Tab-separated table of C-alpha atoms in Angstrom:
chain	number	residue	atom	x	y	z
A	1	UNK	CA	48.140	21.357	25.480
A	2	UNK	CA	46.756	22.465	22.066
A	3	UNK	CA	43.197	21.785	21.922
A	4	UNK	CA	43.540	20.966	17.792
A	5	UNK	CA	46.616	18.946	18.685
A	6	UNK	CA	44.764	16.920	21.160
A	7	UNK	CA	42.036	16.567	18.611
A	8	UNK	CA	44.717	14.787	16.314
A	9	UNK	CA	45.740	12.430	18.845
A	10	UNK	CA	42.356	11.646	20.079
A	11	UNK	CA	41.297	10.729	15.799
A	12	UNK	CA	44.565	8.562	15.503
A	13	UNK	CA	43.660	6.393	18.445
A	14	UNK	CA	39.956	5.739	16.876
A	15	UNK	CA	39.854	3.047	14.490
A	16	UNK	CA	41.853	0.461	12.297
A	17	UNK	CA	45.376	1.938	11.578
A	18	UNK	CA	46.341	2.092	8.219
A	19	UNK	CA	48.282	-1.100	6.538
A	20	UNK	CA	50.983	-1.173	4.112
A	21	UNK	CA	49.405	-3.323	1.038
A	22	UNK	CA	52.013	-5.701	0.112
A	23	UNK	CA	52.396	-9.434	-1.151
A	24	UNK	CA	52.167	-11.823	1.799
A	25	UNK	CA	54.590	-13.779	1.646
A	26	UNK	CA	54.150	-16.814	3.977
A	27	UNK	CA	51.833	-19.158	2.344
A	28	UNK	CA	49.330	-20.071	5.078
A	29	UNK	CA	48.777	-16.594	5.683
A	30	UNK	CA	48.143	-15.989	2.257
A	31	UNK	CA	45.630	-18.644	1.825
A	32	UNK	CA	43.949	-17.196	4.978
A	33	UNK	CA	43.928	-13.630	3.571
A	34	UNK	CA	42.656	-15.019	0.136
A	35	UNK	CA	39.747	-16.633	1.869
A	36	UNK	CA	38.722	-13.877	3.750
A	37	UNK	CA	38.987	-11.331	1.262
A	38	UNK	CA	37.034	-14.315	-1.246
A	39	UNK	CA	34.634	-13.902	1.253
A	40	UNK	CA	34.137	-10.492	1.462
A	41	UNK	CA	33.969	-10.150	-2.362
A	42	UNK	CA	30.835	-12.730	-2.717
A	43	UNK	CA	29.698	-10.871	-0.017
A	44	UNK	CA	29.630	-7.305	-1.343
A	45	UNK	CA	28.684	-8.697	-4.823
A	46	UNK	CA	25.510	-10.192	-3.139
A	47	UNK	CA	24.641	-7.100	-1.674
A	48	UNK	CA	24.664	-5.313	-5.236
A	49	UNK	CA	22.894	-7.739	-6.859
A	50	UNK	CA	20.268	-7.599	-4.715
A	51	UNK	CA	20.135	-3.797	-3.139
A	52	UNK	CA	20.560	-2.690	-6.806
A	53	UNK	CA	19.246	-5.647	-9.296
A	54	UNK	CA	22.464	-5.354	-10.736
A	55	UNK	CA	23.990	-8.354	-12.699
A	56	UNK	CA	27.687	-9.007	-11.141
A	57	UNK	CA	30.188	-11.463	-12.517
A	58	UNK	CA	33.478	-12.411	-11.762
A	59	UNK	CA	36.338	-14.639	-12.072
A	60	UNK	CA	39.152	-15.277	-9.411
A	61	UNK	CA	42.675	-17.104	-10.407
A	62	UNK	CA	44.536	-18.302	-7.374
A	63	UNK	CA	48.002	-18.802	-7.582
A	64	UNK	CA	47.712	-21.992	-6.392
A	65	UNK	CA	45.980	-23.006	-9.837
A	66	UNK	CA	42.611	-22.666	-7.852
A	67	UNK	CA	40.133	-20.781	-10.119
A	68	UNK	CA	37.041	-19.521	-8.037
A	69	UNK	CA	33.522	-17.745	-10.257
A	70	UNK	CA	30.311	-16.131	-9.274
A	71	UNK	CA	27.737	-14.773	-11.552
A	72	UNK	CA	24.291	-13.417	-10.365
A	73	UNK	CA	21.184	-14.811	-12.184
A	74	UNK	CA	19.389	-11.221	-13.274
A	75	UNK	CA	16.449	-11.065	-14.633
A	76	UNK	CA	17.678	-11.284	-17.906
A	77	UNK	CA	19.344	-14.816	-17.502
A	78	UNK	CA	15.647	-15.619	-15.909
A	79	UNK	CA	13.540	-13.983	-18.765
A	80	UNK	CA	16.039	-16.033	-21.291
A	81	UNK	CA	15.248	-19.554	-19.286
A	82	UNK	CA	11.435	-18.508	-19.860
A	83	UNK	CA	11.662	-17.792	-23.145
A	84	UNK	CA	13.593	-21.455	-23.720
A	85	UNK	CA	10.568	-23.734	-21.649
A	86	UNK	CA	8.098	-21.285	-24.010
A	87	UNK	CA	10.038	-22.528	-27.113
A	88	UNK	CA	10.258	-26.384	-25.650
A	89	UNK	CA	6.874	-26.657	-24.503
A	90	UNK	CA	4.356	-28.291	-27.209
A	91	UNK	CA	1.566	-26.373	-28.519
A	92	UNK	CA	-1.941	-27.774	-27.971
């Protein structure tokens, strides 16, 4: 046998194999997919805001008329809630 051939096969068995990406059409498994991949997205969102003090924000609309958000509090939404108890506070 080819040694580059037997390479090949060796790479295809190692892994996920790929999908096709296409609507799911059976609705439980599309609520199940839609959770998962929900999920995953707060997840990896998380993970940037805090690995990269980046400010993420999103907005999911299910077709199921669910309607799912996320927004990091950066520092600037913090700095902006200081400024606010500065302004409320009295002054002595």
């Amino acid at each position: 046998m080819d040694p580059l051939r037997q390479e090949e096969e060796e790479e295809e068995d190692m892994g996920r194999g790929k999908i096709e990406i296409k609507r799911i059409e059976n609705p439980t498994s599309m609520q199940v997919t839609f959770s998962k991949c929900r999920g995953a997205l707060l997840k990896k969102a998380h993970e940037l805001v805090v690995l990269c003090d980046a400010e993420v924000a999103f907005i999911i609309f299910f077709n199921i008329g669910k309607l799912f958000k996320f927004a990091s509090s950066g520092r600037y939404t913090a700095r902006k809630k200081e400024r606010k108890k500065e302004k409320d506070m009295p002054s002595l």
